[in-house]
Amino acid sequence: MAKTINEGQLEEIEVFGARVHNLRNIDLTFPREKLVVITGLSGSGKSSLAFDTIYAEGQRRYMETFSAYARNFLGNMERPDVDKITGLSPVISIEQKTTNTNPRSTVGTITEIYDFMRLLFARAGEAFSYVTGEKMIRLSDDQIIQLILEKFEKRKIILLAPVVKGRKGHYRELFETIQQMGFLKVRVDENIVDIKKGLQADRYKTHDIEIVVDRIAVTEDQKIRITESVRTALKHGKGSLMVLSEDDGLVRHFSQHLMCPTSGISYDEPAPNTFSFNSPYGACSKCNGLGTIAEIDLDSVIPDKKQTIKGGGIAPLGPQKDTWIFSQLQAIGRRYGFTLNTQIGEIPDEAINVILYGSDEVFQVNRDFNKGESGNYSLAFEGIVNFIAGQLTENSSPALKKWAQNFMQAVTCPVCKGTRLKKESLYFKIDQKNISQLANMDIMQLHDWFDGLEKD
Ligand SMILES: [Zn+2]
């Protein structure tokens, strides 16, 4: 498995007297740096040899390199029941696991290769603007000062230094530290507040926190103060600052990090979780990183167009019952010229559209109630599709959610096109490929691609 082998090192791994689980005191020799396959009947001890003997011993030896103190925390690893193993180098194991048969899974995503690719993209990916396609640039502080003077001329601005972005915590100590540095206000989740003793944020929520560095009118004679404040903001914002314009309340970002020179959009510094569809920092916000969204499946809502509404042709409703919704459908029928006995295929498209997606038009609904009262009610109809979709919200009961699922189907997310990542993440490229394109390669293509990269 190990990629490098020092000269003079053994070329084989030898195992003597392996007795873990049902292994019967076996000896074996196999080559290093080769793909070795262990096959055999179920229960013959393949995993006992690979995971519980060879991997376990490699891992144990690795642990032994830590100090006794550190090993206290790691826990002791038992020596596997084996006499001796030679030629072993540090081991990694990719566990066997039953993967779900997602057609989009590739070798890259099922194995942990993807995690290494995320790291690679965070370190070596080049960012391109999703607006213009240009390579993103980093601005110097002088350029940032110049841009602020131009873009906000004669306007009142607040200079903010971002210090916390989307992280949980109460930040009591942070607020104290900011106060000790001489600042009076912070902006917490878009609200500017005075720093008072004991100020804290909700520790269980994620927050965005900026230091309010200065509030200033942008004019040429304030250039020195602006320059100083920009430098201060960049220092505390670790190279980034935000300008909040008081007229329109809009925030612009300026950065010594990545920014599109033409459109001005900026990306956060890439981190491995920028490329993770399991992280809010990497996931497509439309599908939450699933790659698919649930959509109403019209064929399961109306499975048979020869059926009537009365006979249960609208599957989510079933056959006619004495319920409000059927009274509404009758009212729609009066308006569009059909009855509940009309075959669905014969109902005009316009009416089907109202049944499915609702209408703001007000229908007169006649309804007899048990008490013998009857009434005329006018109300708009929300539509079957919207009703089903409404059952998928958080406060809906599990039973209703499950019911609604029957009429949903997963379709490729229209925003990320199934890549599961947010747009920015797909505009980081290495050798013209984004991480999703790499993840969709098969293992040989990926290997060739990695081999073709310049090594520097
Ligand atoms: Zn998506």
XYZ file of C-alpha atoms and ligand atoms in Angstrom:
457
model
C 0.000 0.000 0.000
C 2.694 2.467 0.977
C 3.808 4.538 -1.958
C 7.454 4.891 -1.094
C 9.865 2.322 0.114
C 13.341 3.144 1.266
C 16.066 1.290 -0.430
C 17.307 -1.628 1.510
C 13.903 -2.114 3.049
C 12.175 -5.438 2.830
C 10.248 -6.155 -0.303
C 7.865 -8.536 1.325
C 5.575 -8.635 4.275
C 5.890 -11.820 6.248
C 3.383 -12.975 8.804
C 4.238 -15.772 11.212
C 1.814 -17.664 13.395
C -1.353 -15.657 12.953
C -4.064 -16.942 15.279
C -6.582 -14.111 15.435
C -10.175 -15.396 15.558
C -10.367 -18.492 13.382
C -6.935 -18.205 11.787
C -5.106 -21.452 12.511
C -1.578 -20.419 13.252
C -0.869 -19.519 9.646
C 2.330 -18.177 8.095
C 2.323 -16.249 4.855
C 4.453 -13.991 2.711
C 3.190 -11.459 0.233
C 4.822 -8.702 -1.810
C 4.887 -5.056 -0.799
C 3.828 -2.301 -3.178
C 1.528 -4.573 -5.036
C -2.189 -4.862 -5.065
C -2.755 -8.054 -3.156
C -6.173 -9.627 -3.042
C -7.209 -11.972 -0.279
C -10.074 -14.197 -1.372
C -11.808 -17.123 0.166
C -15.063 -18.444 1.480
C -17.080 -16.404 3.861
C -15.797 -17.059 7.375
C -12.387 -18.250 6.191
C -10.654 -15.391 7.993
C -9.951 -12.829 5.259
C -10.883 -9.886 7.469
C -9.181 -11.453 10.478
C -5.954 -11.481 8.506
C -6.234 -8.096 6.786
C -7.868 -5.951 9.448
C -7.442 -7.737 12.742
C -3.878 -8.926 12.238
C -1.909 -6.882 9.703
C -3.707 -3.582 10.061
C -4.047 -3.948 13.837
C -0.333 -4.613 14.243
C 0.628 -1.697 11.998
C -1.660 0.595 13.928
C -0.317 -0.651 17.272
C 3.267 0.011 16.219
C 2.290 3.496 15.129
C 0.693 4.149 18.523
C 3.857 2.972 20.227
C 5.758 5.846 18.673
C 3.789 8.232 20.871
C 4.983 9.108 24.331
C 3.622 7.191 27.274
C 1.758 10.337 28.213
C 0.016 10.609 24.864
C -0.792 6.911 24.906
C -2.794 7.483 28.085
C -5.269 9.322 25.982
C -5.213 7.049 23.003
C -5.781 3.894 24.989
C -3.636 0.867 24.596
C -4.011 -1.249 21.546
C -3.856 -4.954 22.044
C -1.193 -6.869 20.285
C -2.916 -9.166 17.808
C -2.406 -12.882 18.311
C 0.497 -13.319 15.925
C 4.111 -14.364 16.478
C 5.794 -11.883 14.204
C 5.163 -9.595 11.244
C 8.069 -8.206 9.251
C 8.243 -5.675 6.454
C 5.313 -3.671 7.728
C 5.190 0.066 7.085
C 2.561 2.509 8.377
C -0.848 1.225 7.466
C -4.102 2.719 6.452
C -7.281 0.798 6.069
C -10.232 1.609 3.934
C -12.962 -0.323 5.566
C -15.337 -2.536 3.794
C -18.735 -1.061 4.081
C -22.002 -1.619 2.383
C -22.470 1.430 0.267
C -25.881 2.331 -0.941
C -26.173 1.911 -4.643
C -26.321 5.554 -5.522
C -25.726 5.802 -9.263
C -23.682 8.936 -8.674
C -21.222 7.309 -6.305
C -17.810 6.918 -7.814
C -14.617 5.444 -6.479
C -13.612 8.987 -5.621
C -16.610 9.656 -3.422
C -17.052 6.261 -1.814
C -13.474 6.004 -0.651
C -11.690 8.648 1.323
C -9.873 9.901 -1.757
C -12.424 12.668 -1.861
C -11.275 13.912 1.543
C -7.737 14.222 0.265
C -8.950 15.983 -2.852
C -10.772 18.490 -0.651
C -7.521 19.227 1.091
C -5.735 19.546 -2.230
C -8.318 21.992 -3.563
C -8.208 24.054 -0.373
C -4.436 24.413 -0.735
C -3.818 24.414 -4.451
C -7.097 25.282 -6.160
C -7.217 28.457 -8.232
C -10.365 30.507 -7.887
C -12.300 31.844 -10.840
C -15.202 34.258 -10.743
C -18.566 32.668 -11.385
C -19.737 35.997 -12.758
C -17.051 36.727 -15.313
C -14.942 33.600 -15.385
C -11.869 35.698 -14.612
C -9.233 34.509 -12.248
C -9.886 35.912 -8.787
C -7.312 38.282 -7.413
C -6.196 39.455 -4.055
C -6.103 43.209 -3.440
C -3.369 45.120 -1.675
C -4.390 47.469 1.128
C -3.644 50.482 -1.085
C -5.935 49.129 -3.779
C -8.663 48.533 -1.205
C -8.342 52.113 0.097
C -8.518 53.467 -3.448
C -11.605 51.399 -4.249
C -13.395 52.547 -1.115
C -12.624 56.186 -1.914
C -14.067 55.741 -5.404
C -17.064 53.535 -4.762
C -18.332 55.238 -1.635
C -17.519 58.806 -2.455
C -19.541 61.262 -0.341
C -21.322 58.442 1.420
C -21.351 57.487 5.074
C -19.864 54.097 5.652
C -19.149 51.776 8.544
C -15.929 49.802 8.353
C -16.247 46.306 9.755
C -13.604 43.731 10.531
C -15.028 40.207 10.315
C -13.859 38.076 13.236
C -16.389 35.231 13.411
C -18.097 33.712 10.427
C -20.794 31.083 10.848
C -19.529 29.583 14.073
C -21.302 28.674 17.275
C -20.426 30.082 20.664
C -21.297 32.700 23.251
C -18.154 34.756 22.500
C -18.124 36.477 25.875
C -14.329 36.486 26.024
C -14.082 37.668 22.448
C -16.294 40.672 23.181
C -14.154 41.486 26.229
C -10.985 41.254 24.193
C -12.456 43.495 21.495
C -13.406 46.014 24.152
C -9.923 45.884 25.627
C -8.518 46.701 22.209
C -10.473 49.940 22.409
C -13.497 49.237 20.224
C -16.943 50.249 21.426
C -19.299 48.394 19.111
C -19.618 45.078 17.382
C -21.988 43.838 14.716
C -23.534 40.532 15.712
C -25.624 38.786 13.077
C -26.167 42.081 11.259
C -27.121 44.079 14.348
C -24.749 46.709 15.632
C -24.579 46.664 19.422
C -22.549 48.427 22.119
C -20.081 46.217 23.903
C -21.229 46.148 27.503
C -19.938 44.040 30.298
C -21.332 40.531 30.043
C -22.340 40.820 26.381
C -22.741 37.387 24.909
C -24.326 35.635 21.981
C -26.557 32.563 22.018
C -24.033 29.778 22.443
C -26.089 27.214 20.530
C -26.526 29.302 17.411
C -24.078 30.097 14.662
C -22.986 33.694 14.468
C -21.327 36.237 12.252
C -19.466 38.819 14.269
C -17.613 41.896 13.064
C -15.782 44.612 14.938
C -17.134 48.060 14.125
C -13.837 49.771 13.345
C -15.009 53.165 12.171
C -18.003 55.139 10.989
C -16.964 57.755 8.545
C -17.997 59.923 5.613
C -15.917 59.168 2.540
C -14.339 62.396 1.396
C -10.888 63.219 0.098
C -9.955 65.134 3.272
C -10.681 62.064 5.377
C -8.224 59.986 3.391
C -5.720 59.646 6.202
C -8.310 58.464 8.679
C -9.813 56.082 6.116
C -6.367 54.696 5.381
C -5.706 54.066 9.047
C -9.101 52.530 9.661
C -8.844 50.284 6.610
C -5.483 49.022 7.844
C -6.930 48.416 11.303
C -9.930 46.577 9.871
C -7.730 44.438 7.634
C -5.529 43.590 10.579
C -8.397 42.407 12.766
C -10.300 40.868 9.856
C -7.243 38.854 8.889
C -6.994 40.493 5.489
C -10.669 41.105 4.833
C -12.968 43.944 5.656
C -16.558 44.834 5.031
C -17.970 48.199 4.137
C -21.523 48.805 5.253
C -23.028 51.683 3.317
C -25.415 53.641 5.500
C -27.664 54.814 2.611
C -28.704 51.446 1.335
C -27.636 49.152 4.171
C -25.660 47.025 1.706
C -22.410 45.374 2.623
C -19.438 45.013 0.318
C -16.457 42.854 0.923
C -12.887 43.805 0.217
C -10.114 41.438 0.651
C -6.454 40.762 0.424
C -7.726 37.295 -0.329
C -9.804 36.247 -3.309
C -11.951 38.702 -5.224
C -13.221 39.054 -8.798
C -11.594 42.196 -10.234
C -14.572 43.110 -12.393
C -17.688 42.138 -10.501
C -16.179 42.535 -7.031
C -17.591 39.278 -5.705
C -15.303 37.657 -3.220
C -14.898 34.127 -2.013
C -13.939 33.015 1.413
C -10.516 31.566 1.713
C -10.992 27.966 0.696
C -10.889 25.376 3.444
C -11.427 21.644 3.110
C -15.076 22.053 4.100
C -15.586 24.478 1.195
C -15.557 21.318 -0.898
C -17.683 19.181 1.368
C -21.318 18.690 0.478
C -21.873 17.647 4.079
C -20.873 21.070 5.368
C -22.995 24.217 5.169
C -19.875 25.944 3.787
C -19.687 23.657 0.812
C -23.175 22.369 0.215
C -25.529 23.664 -2.442
C -28.154 25.608 -0.534
C -31.033 24.558 -2.774
C -30.681 20.827 -2.143
C -28.609 20.997 1.062
C -25.889 18.970 -0.578
C -28.088 16.053 -1.583
C -27.803 16.665 -5.312
C -31.486 15.974 -5.720
C -34.637 17.726 -4.664
C -38.027 16.234 -4.027
C -40.572 17.165 -6.597
C -44.201 16.189 -6.855
C -44.545 13.250 -9.198
C -47.655 14.046 -11.241
C -47.907 10.487 -12.492
C -48.404 9.251 -8.978
C -50.872 12.037 -8.158
C -52.982 11.130 -11.203
C -52.008 7.558 -12.047
C -54.935 6.832 -14.359
C -56.574 9.467 -16.511
C -59.554 7.206 -17.212
C -60.509 7.326 -13.568
C -62.912 9.953 -12.213
C -62.318 12.194 -9.221
C -65.240 10.498 -7.518
C -63.651 7.110 -8.105
C -60.329 8.163 -6.563
C -58.580 9.444 -9.699
C -56.665 11.967 -7.619
C -54.624 9.468 -5.656
C -53.711 11.670 -2.680
C -57.411 12.256 -2.021
C -58.743 8.804 -2.707
C -62.428 8.172 -3.583
C -64.977 10.874 -2.864
C -65.668 11.546 0.780
C -67.723 14.136 2.521
C -64.853 16.478 3.036
C -64.218 20.089 2.395
C -61.738 19.485 -0.377
C -64.250 17.547 -2.507
C -66.727 20.395 -2.101
C -64.039 22.685 -3.394
C -63.408 20.405 -6.361
C -67.123 20.434 -7.126
C -67.025 24.213 -7.089
C -64.086 24.229 -9.489
C -66.053 21.795 -11.658
C -69.019 24.155 -11.798
C -66.725 26.928 -12.895
C -64.892 24.877 -15.546
C -67.658 22.570 -16.664
C -66.911 19.141 -15.255
C -68.260 16.984 -12.439
C -66.660 14.518 -10.117
C -67.932 11.823 -12.479
C -65.960 13.169 -15.429
C -62.942 11.124 -16.457
C -59.851 13.074 -15.517
C -58.592 12.868 -19.067
C -61.690 14.783 -20.170
C -61.273 17.620 -17.691
C -59.896 20.740 -19.419
C -56.172 21.360 -18.879
C -56.892 24.725 -17.378
C -59.025 23.105 -14.685
C -56.430 20.384 -14.012
C -53.923 23.145 -13.558
C -56.133 24.769 -10.914
C -56.684 21.422 -9.188
C -52.951 20.771 -9.037
C -51.468 24.198 -8.469
C -54.378 26.172 -7.040
C -55.801 29.497 -7.996
C -56.365 32.859 -6.433
C -59.775 32.905 -8.016
C -62.551 32.667 -5.442
C -64.962 29.758 -5.807
C -68.417 29.549 -4.312
C -68.498 26.401 -2.267
C -71.837 24.942 -1.204
C -71.508 22.695 1.705
C -74.059 20.976 3.868
C -72.978 20.498 7.419
C -74.241 17.808 9.742
C -76.383 20.214 11.693
C -78.404 20.782 8.596
C -76.978 24.205 8.000
C -75.712 24.861 4.580
C -73.552 27.739 3.627
C -71.960 29.511 0.789
C -68.275 29.930 1.198
C -65.917 31.641 -1.103
C -62.282 30.887 -0.929
C -59.219 30.397 -3.017
C -57.962 26.877 -3.639
C -54.359 26.072 -2.752
C -53.963 23.129 -5.118
C -53.139 19.476 -4.469
C -49.450 19.913 -5.278
C -49.070 22.780 -2.839
C -51.012 20.858 -0.237
C -48.666 17.867 -0.561
C -45.592 20.065 -0.517
C -46.974 21.788 2.585
C -46.905 18.489 4.455
C -43.154 18.274 4.082
C -42.410 21.196 6.365
C -40.812 20.753 9.754
C -43.959 21.141 11.840
C -45.864 18.542 9.907
C -46.542 15.199 11.582
C -44.378 12.201 10.636
C -47.442 10.389 9.317
C -48.371 13.238 6.999
C -44.788 13.573 5.837
C -44.703 9.907 5.030
C -47.992 10.217 3.191
C -46.636 13.132 1.138
C -43.490 11.180 0.259
C -45.656 8.766 -1.717
C -46.251 11.462 -4.279
C -42.755 12.841 -4.463
C -39.851 11.847 -6.599
C -36.221 12.861 -6.448
C -35.020 14.926 -9.377
C -31.568 16.328 -10.041
C -31.137 19.651 -8.260
C -31.526 22.391 -10.871
C -29.071 24.704 -9.100
C -26.009 22.500 -8.616
C -26.962 20.055 -11.395
C -26.405 17.212 -8.989
C -22.859 18.188 -8.032
C -24.112 18.891 -4.486
C -21.681 21.767 -4.053
C -22.350 25.458 -3.932
C -21.446 27.473 -6.968
C -18.276 29.036 -5.554
C -16.830 25.664 -4.668
C -17.103 24.562 -8.278
C -15.121 27.584 -9.444
C -11.961 26.462 -7.726
C -9.973 24.604 -10.301
C -6.776 22.703 -10.648
C -5.548 22.227 -14.182
C -8.985 23.385 -15.438
C -10.904 20.777 -13.498
C -13.149 21.374 -10.522
C -13.460 18.891 -7.712
C -16.781 17.566 -8.914
C -15.360 16.745 -12.325
C -12.570 14.840 -10.638
C -14.976 13.019 -8.359
C -16.882 11.811 -11.381
C -13.857 10.346 -13.082
C -13.225 6.675 -12.794
C -10.144 5.589 -10.939
C -7.935 5.195 -14.041
C -8.845 8.616 -15.439
C -8.211 10.109 -12.018
C -4.864 8.389 -11.808
C -3.827 9.737 -15.217
C -4.976 13.194 -14.252
C -2.940 13.180 -11.054
C 0.071 11.870 -12.961
C -0.247 14.676 -15.491
C -0.102 17.425 -12.861
C 3.038 19.433 -12.543
C 4.752 18.605 -9.334
C 5.603 21.766 -7.498
Zn -28.135 21.459 -5.354
